[in-house]
Coordinates of C-alpha atoms in Angstrom, one line a residue:
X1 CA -14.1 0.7 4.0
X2 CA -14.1 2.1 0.3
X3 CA -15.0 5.4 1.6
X4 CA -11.5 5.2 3.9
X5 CA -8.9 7.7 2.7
X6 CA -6.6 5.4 2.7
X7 CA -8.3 4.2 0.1
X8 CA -8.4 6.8 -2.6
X9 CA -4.4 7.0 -1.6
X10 CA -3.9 3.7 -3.0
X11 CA -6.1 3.7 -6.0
X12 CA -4.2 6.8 -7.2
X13 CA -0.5 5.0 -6.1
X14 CA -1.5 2.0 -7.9
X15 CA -2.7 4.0 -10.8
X16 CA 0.8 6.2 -10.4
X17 CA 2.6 2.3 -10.6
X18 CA 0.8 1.5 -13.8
X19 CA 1.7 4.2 -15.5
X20 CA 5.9 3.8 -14.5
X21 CA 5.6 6.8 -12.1
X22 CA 7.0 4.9 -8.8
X23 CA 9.0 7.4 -8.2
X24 CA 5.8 9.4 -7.3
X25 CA 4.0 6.4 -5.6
X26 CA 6.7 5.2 -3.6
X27 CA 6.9 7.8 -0.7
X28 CA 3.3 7.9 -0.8
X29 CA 2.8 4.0 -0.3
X30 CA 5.6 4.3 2.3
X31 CA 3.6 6.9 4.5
X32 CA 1.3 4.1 4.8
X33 CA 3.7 2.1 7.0
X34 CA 3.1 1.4 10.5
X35 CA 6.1 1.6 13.0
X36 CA 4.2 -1.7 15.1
X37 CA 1.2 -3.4 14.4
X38 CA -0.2 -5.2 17.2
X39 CA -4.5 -6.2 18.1
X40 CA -5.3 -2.6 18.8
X41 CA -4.4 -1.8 15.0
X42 CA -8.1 -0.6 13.3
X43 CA -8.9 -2.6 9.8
X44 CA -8.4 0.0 7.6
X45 CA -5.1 0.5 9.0
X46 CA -4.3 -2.7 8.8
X47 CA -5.4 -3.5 5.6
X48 CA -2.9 -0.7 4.3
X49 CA -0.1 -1.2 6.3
X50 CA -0.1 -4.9 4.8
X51 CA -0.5 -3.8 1.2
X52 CA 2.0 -0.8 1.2
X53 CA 4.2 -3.5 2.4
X54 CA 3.8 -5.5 -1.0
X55 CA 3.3 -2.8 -3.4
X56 CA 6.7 -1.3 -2.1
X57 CA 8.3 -4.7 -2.9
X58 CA 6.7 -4.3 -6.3
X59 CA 8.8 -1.0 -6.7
X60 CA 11.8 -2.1 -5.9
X61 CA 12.1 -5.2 -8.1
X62 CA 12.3 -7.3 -4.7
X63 CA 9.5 -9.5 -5.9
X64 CA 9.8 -13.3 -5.0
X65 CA 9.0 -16.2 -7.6
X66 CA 7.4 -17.5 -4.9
X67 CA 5.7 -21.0 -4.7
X68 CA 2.2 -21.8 -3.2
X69 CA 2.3 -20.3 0.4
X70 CA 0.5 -23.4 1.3
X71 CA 4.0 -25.2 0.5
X72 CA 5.9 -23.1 2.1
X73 CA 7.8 -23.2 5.8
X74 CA 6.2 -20.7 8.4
X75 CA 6.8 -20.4 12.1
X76 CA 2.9 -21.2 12.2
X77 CA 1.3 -23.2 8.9
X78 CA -1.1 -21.5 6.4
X79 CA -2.8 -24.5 6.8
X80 CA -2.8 -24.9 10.4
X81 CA -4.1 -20.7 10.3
X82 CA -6.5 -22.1 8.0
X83 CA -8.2 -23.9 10.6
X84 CA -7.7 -21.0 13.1
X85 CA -9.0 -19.0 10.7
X86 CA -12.7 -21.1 10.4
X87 CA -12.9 -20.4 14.2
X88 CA -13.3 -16.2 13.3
X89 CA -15.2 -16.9 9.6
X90 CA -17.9 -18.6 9.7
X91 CA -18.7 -18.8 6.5
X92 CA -15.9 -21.1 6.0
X93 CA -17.6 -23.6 8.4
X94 CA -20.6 -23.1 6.7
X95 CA -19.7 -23.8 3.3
X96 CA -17.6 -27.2 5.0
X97 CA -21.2 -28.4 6.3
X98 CA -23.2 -27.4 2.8
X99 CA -20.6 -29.2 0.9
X100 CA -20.7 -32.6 3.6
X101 CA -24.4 -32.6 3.5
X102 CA -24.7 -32.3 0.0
X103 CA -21.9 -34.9 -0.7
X104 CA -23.4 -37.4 1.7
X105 CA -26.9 -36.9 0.2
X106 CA -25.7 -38.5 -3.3
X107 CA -23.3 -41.0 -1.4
X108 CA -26.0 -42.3 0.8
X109 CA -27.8 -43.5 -2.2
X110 CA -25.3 -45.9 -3.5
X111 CA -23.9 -49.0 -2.1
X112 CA -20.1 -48.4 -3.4
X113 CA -18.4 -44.7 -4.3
X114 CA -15.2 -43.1 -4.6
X115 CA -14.9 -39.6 -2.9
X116 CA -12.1 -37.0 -4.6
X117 CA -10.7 -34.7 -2.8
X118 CA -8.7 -31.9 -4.2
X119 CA -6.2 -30.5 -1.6
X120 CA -7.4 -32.5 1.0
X121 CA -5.2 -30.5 3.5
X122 CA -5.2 -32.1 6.5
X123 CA -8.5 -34.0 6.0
X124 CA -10.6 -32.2 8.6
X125 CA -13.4 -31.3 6.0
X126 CA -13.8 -35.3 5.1
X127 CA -13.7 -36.3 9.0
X128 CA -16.8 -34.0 9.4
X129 CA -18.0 -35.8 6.8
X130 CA -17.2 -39.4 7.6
X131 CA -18.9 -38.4 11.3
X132 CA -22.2 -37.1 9.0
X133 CA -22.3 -40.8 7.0
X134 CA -21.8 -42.4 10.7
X135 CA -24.7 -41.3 11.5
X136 CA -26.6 -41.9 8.6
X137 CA -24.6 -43.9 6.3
X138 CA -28.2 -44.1 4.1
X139 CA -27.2 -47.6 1.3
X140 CA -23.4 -46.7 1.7
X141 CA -21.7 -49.7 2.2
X142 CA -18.0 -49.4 0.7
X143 CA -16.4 -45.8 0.4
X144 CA -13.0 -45.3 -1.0
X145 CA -11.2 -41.8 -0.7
X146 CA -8.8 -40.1 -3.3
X147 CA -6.9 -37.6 -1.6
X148 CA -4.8 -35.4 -3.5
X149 CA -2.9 -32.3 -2.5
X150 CA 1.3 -31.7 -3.1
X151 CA 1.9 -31.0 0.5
X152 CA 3.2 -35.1 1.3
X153 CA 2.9 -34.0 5.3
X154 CA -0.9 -33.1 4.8
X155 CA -1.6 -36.7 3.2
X156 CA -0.1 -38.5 6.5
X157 CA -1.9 -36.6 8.5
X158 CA -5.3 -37.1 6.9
X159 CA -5.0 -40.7 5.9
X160 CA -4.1 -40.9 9.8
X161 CA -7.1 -38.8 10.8
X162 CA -9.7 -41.0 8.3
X163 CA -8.5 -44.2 9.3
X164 CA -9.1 -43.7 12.6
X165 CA -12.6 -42.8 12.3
X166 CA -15.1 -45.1 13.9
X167 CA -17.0 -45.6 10.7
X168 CA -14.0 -46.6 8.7
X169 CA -14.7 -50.1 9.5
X170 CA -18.9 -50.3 8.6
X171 CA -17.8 -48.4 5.6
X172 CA -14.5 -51.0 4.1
X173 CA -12.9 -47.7 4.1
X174 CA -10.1 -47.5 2.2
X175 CA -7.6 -44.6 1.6
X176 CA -5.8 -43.3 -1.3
X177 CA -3.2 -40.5 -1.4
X178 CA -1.6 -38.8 -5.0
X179 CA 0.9 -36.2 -4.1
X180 CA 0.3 -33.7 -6.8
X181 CA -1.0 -30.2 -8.1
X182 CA -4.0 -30.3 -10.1
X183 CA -3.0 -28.3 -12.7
X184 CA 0.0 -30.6 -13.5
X185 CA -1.7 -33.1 -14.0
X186 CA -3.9 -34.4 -17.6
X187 CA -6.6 -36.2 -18.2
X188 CA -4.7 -39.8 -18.5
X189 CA -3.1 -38.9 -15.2
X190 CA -6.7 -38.5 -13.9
X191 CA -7.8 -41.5 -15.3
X192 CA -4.8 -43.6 -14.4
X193 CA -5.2 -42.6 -10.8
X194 CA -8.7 -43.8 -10.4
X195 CA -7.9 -47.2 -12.4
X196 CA -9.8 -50.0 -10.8
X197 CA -11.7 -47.9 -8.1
X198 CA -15.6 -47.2 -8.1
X199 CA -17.1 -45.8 -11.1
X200 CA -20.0 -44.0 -9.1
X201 CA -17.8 -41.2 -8.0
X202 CA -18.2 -37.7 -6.1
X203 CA -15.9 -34.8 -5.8
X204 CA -15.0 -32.3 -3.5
X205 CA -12.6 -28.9 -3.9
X206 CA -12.6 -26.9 -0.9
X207 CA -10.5 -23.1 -1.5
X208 CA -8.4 -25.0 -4.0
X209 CA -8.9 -24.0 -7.5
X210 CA -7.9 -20.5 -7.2
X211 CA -4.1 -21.5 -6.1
X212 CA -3.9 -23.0 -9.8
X213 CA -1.0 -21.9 -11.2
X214 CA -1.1 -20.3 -15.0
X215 CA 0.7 -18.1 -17.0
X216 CA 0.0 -13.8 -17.1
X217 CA -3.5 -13.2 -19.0
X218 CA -4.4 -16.2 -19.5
X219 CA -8.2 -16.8 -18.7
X220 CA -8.3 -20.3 -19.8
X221 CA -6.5 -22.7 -17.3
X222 CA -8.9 -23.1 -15.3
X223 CA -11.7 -24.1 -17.7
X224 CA -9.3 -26.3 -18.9
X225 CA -8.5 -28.2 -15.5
X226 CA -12.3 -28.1 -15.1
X227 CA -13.2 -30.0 -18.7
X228 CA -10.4 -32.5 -17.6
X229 CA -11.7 -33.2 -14.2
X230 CA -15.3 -33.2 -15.6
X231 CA -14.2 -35.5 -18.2
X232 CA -12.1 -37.7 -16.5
X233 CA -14.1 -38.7 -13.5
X234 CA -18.0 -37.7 -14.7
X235 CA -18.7 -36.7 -10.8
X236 CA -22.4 -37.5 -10.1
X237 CA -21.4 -34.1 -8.2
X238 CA -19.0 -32.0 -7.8
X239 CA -18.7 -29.4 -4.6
X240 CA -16.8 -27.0 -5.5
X241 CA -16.3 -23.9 -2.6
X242 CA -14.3 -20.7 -3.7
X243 CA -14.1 -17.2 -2.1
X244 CA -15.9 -14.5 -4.3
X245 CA -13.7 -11.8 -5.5
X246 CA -11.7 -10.7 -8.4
X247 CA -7.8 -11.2 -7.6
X248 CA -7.0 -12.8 -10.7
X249 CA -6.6 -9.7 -12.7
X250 CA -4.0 -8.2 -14.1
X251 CA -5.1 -4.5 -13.1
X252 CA -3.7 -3.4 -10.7
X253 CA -6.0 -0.8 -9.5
X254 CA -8.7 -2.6 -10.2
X255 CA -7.0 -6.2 -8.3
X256 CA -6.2 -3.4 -5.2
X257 CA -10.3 -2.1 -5.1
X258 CA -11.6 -5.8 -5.2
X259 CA -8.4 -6.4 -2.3
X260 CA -9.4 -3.4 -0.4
X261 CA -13.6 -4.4 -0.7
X262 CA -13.2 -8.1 0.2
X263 CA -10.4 -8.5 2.6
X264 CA -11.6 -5.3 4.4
X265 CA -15.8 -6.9 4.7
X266 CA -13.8 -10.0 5.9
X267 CA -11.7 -8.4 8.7
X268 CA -15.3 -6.5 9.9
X269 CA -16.7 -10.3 10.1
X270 CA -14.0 -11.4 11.9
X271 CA -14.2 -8.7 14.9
X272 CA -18.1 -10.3 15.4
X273 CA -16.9 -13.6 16.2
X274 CA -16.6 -14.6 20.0
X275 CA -12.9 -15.3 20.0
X276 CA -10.5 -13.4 21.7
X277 CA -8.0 -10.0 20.1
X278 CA -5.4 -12.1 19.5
X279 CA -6.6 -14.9 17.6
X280 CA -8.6 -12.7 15.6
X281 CA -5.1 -10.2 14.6
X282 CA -3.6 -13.9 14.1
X283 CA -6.4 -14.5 11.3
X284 CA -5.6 -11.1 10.2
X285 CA -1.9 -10.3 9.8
X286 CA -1.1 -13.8 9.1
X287 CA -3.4 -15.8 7.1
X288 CA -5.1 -12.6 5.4
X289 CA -2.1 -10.7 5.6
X290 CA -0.2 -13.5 3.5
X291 CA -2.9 -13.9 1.0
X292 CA -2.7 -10.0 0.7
X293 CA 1.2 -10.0 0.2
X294 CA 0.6 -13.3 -2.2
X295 CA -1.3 -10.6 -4.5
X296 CA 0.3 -7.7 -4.3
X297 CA 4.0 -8.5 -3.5
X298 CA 4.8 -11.4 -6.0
X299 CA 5.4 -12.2 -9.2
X300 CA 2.2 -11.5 -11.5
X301 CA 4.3 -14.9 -12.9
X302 CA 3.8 -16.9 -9.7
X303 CA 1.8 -15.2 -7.5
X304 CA -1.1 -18.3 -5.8
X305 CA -3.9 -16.4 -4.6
X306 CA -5.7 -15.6 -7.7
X307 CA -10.0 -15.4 -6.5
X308 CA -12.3 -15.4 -8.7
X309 CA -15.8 -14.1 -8.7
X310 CA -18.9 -16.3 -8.7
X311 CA -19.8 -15.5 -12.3
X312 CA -16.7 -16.1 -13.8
X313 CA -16.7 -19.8 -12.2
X314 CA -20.3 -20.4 -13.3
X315 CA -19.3 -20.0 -16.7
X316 CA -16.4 -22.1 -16.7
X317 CA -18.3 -25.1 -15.1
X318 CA -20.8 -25.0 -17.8
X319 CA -18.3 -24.6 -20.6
X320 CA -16.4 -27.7 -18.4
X321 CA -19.8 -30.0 -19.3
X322 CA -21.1 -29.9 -16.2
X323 CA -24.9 -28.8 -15.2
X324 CA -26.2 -27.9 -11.9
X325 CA -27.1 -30.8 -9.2
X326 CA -30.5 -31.0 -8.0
X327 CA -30.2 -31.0 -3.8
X328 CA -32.2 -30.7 -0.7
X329 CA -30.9 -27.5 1.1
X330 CA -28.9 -28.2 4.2
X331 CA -29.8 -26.8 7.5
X332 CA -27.5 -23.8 7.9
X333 CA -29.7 -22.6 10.9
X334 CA -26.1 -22.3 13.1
X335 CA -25.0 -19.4 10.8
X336 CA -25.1 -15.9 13.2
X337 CA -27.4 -13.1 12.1
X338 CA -25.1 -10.7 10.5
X339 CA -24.8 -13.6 7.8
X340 CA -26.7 -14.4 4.8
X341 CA -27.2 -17.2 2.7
X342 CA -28.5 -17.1 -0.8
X343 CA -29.6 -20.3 -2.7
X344 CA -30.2 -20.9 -6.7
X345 CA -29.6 -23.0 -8.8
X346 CA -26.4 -25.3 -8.2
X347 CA -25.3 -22.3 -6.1
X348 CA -25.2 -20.8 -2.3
X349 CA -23.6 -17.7 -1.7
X350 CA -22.2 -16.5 1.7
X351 CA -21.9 -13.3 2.9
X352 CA -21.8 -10.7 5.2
X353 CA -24.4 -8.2 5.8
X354 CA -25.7 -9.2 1.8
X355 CA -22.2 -8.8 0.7
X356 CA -21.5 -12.4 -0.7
X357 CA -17.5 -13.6 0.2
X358 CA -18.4 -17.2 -0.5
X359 CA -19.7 -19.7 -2.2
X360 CA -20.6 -23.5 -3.1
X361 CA -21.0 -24.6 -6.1
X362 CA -23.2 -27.9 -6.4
X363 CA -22.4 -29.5 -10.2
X364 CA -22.9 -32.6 -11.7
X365 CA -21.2 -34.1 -15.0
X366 CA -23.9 -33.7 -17.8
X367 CA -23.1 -37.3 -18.7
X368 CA -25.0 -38.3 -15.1
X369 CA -27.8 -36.0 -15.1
X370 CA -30.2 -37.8 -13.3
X371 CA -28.4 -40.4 -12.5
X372 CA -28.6 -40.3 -8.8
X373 CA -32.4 -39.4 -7.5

């Protein structure tokens, strides 16, 4: 879709915005504007429409502090389009199942563990997983669950959805629930909340991490929450699972061609799967489409959706103390042809056609290196 003309239009509106010519850009952005937008809509036009949308809010000085879209009220959920949205992506299935089979293959060798989960959502993730330890529950006896997210409604409705699992009983599972961003939080809060719960612990952040919060240029937050969970908890692993991309910059022509590359190899994925127009303009103009405004049309102060590439979060986990975890590779076989899967160490990147969108991270705390095998 780079080679769209659309395209070139916006690198050169963006580059017009950078250099305090809006008065040039603006017109040009508004051309871009559809009158309707409906399933029949192609990508690229699409993709546009939805960023000349934002960037004109950028122009104007309309821009919303906004909070974390996953917080706020919509006629339809982000996370509830989140789970709409696996149905058209299936990479984000995929990287569910890697990270559950890889979690259960450390937690089936120990008799007691505590599970972390970092924005649990709704707990659908950790129900695949509970039904994966049913069926094999390997030494597991006793399996306690952290869950922490700051959405309070998502915490009732995956404690409700854990509890009532059939293997909630064989396992003395037990639930806990923190209400809480991750970034707010330090190391004694980390520490305190695990107080008296198993020592042999595993973590799990699913599309998290990149909705930390953190102030205009700074590149070290995240390496910082990483150190603090890696020294808080010493996770005999840590699945980590993060889109590939590079929205976290603060150039703007350069945060509009990684935009344009990723969200636009996305939307071509989504037209393969076997759901039906609507759904997949649903996944497009409202879930994508309010990541896209997230980027472009807030706040570089509070803007949430802030990808990373794969690179960037292999560094930090290494600077964080942590190495990669040794694991047997899950079957993936379900994935359709027109994806790929790449494996090295501690890592398995996703993509489409070779073009990697995803991936999951497989760490372990250097302090328990060989600890579990």
């Amino acid at each position: 879709m780079i080679f769209e003309s659309t395209y070139q239009t916006f690198i050169a509106a963006s580059q017009d915005i950078v250099r305090r010519r809006e008065r040039l850009a603006k017109p040009v952005i508004h051309n871009l504007l559809l009158s309707h937008v409906d399933p029949s809509v192609p990508n690229a036009e699409l993709i546009s429409h939805i960023m000349a949308e934002a960037l004109l809010r950028r122009i104007d000085r309309t821009m919303v502090e906004a909070k974390n879209i996953y917080l706020q009220r919509f006629e339809i959920s982000q996370i509830d389009l989140f789970y709409l949205m696996t149905k058209g992506n299936p990479l984000v299935a995929a990287s569910h199942h890697i990270a559950n089979e890889l979690l259960a293959q450390v937690l089936r060798e120990l008799p007691s563990a505590l599970l972390i989960d970092i924005g649990i959502g709704k707990g659908v993730q950790m129900s695949a997983l509970l039904s994966l330890l049913d069926k094999d529950p390997g030494q597991l006896k006793s399996l306690q669950i952290l869950a922490i997210d700051p959405n309070p409604e998502n915490l009732v409705a995956a404690s409700q959805r854990l509890l009532s699992s059939p293997v909630g009983p064989r396992l003395n599972l037990k639930i806990h629930t923190r209400q809480a961003l991750i970034e707010e939080l330090t190391e004694a809060d980390l520490q305190q909340f695990t107080t008296d719960l198993p020592t042999a612990r595993v973590l799990n952040s699913a599309y998290t991490l990149h909705h930390t919060m953190h102030a205009t240029n700074d590149t070290q937050r995240r390496g910082q929450i990483l150190r603090t969970i890696a020294t808080a908890w010493k996770p005999l692993l840590f699945t980590l699972v993060e889109p590939n991309a590079d929205h976290d910059t603060e150039n703007l022509p350069k945060r509009l061609h990684q935009c344009w590359e990723h969200f636009g190899t996305t939307f071509e994925m989504i037209d393969e799967a076997p759901i039906d127009s609507v759904q997949k303009f649903l996944i497009k103009e409202q879930f994508f489409g309010r990541e896209i405004r997230d980027i472009f049309g807030v706040s570089d102060a509070f803007r949430c959706e802030r990808h990373e590439p794969i690179d960037t979060w292999l560094l930090r986990l290494t600077k964080a103390g942590m190495v990669p975890a040794a694991f047997s590779l899950p079957n993936t076989s379900s994935l359709p042809n027109y994806c790929s899967q790449v494996v090295s160490d501690g890592l398995i990147r996703l993509g489409y056609h070779g073009h990697p969108l995803i991936a999951v991270y497989a760490y372990t705390s250097l302090q328990q290196k060989g600890a579990v095998r």
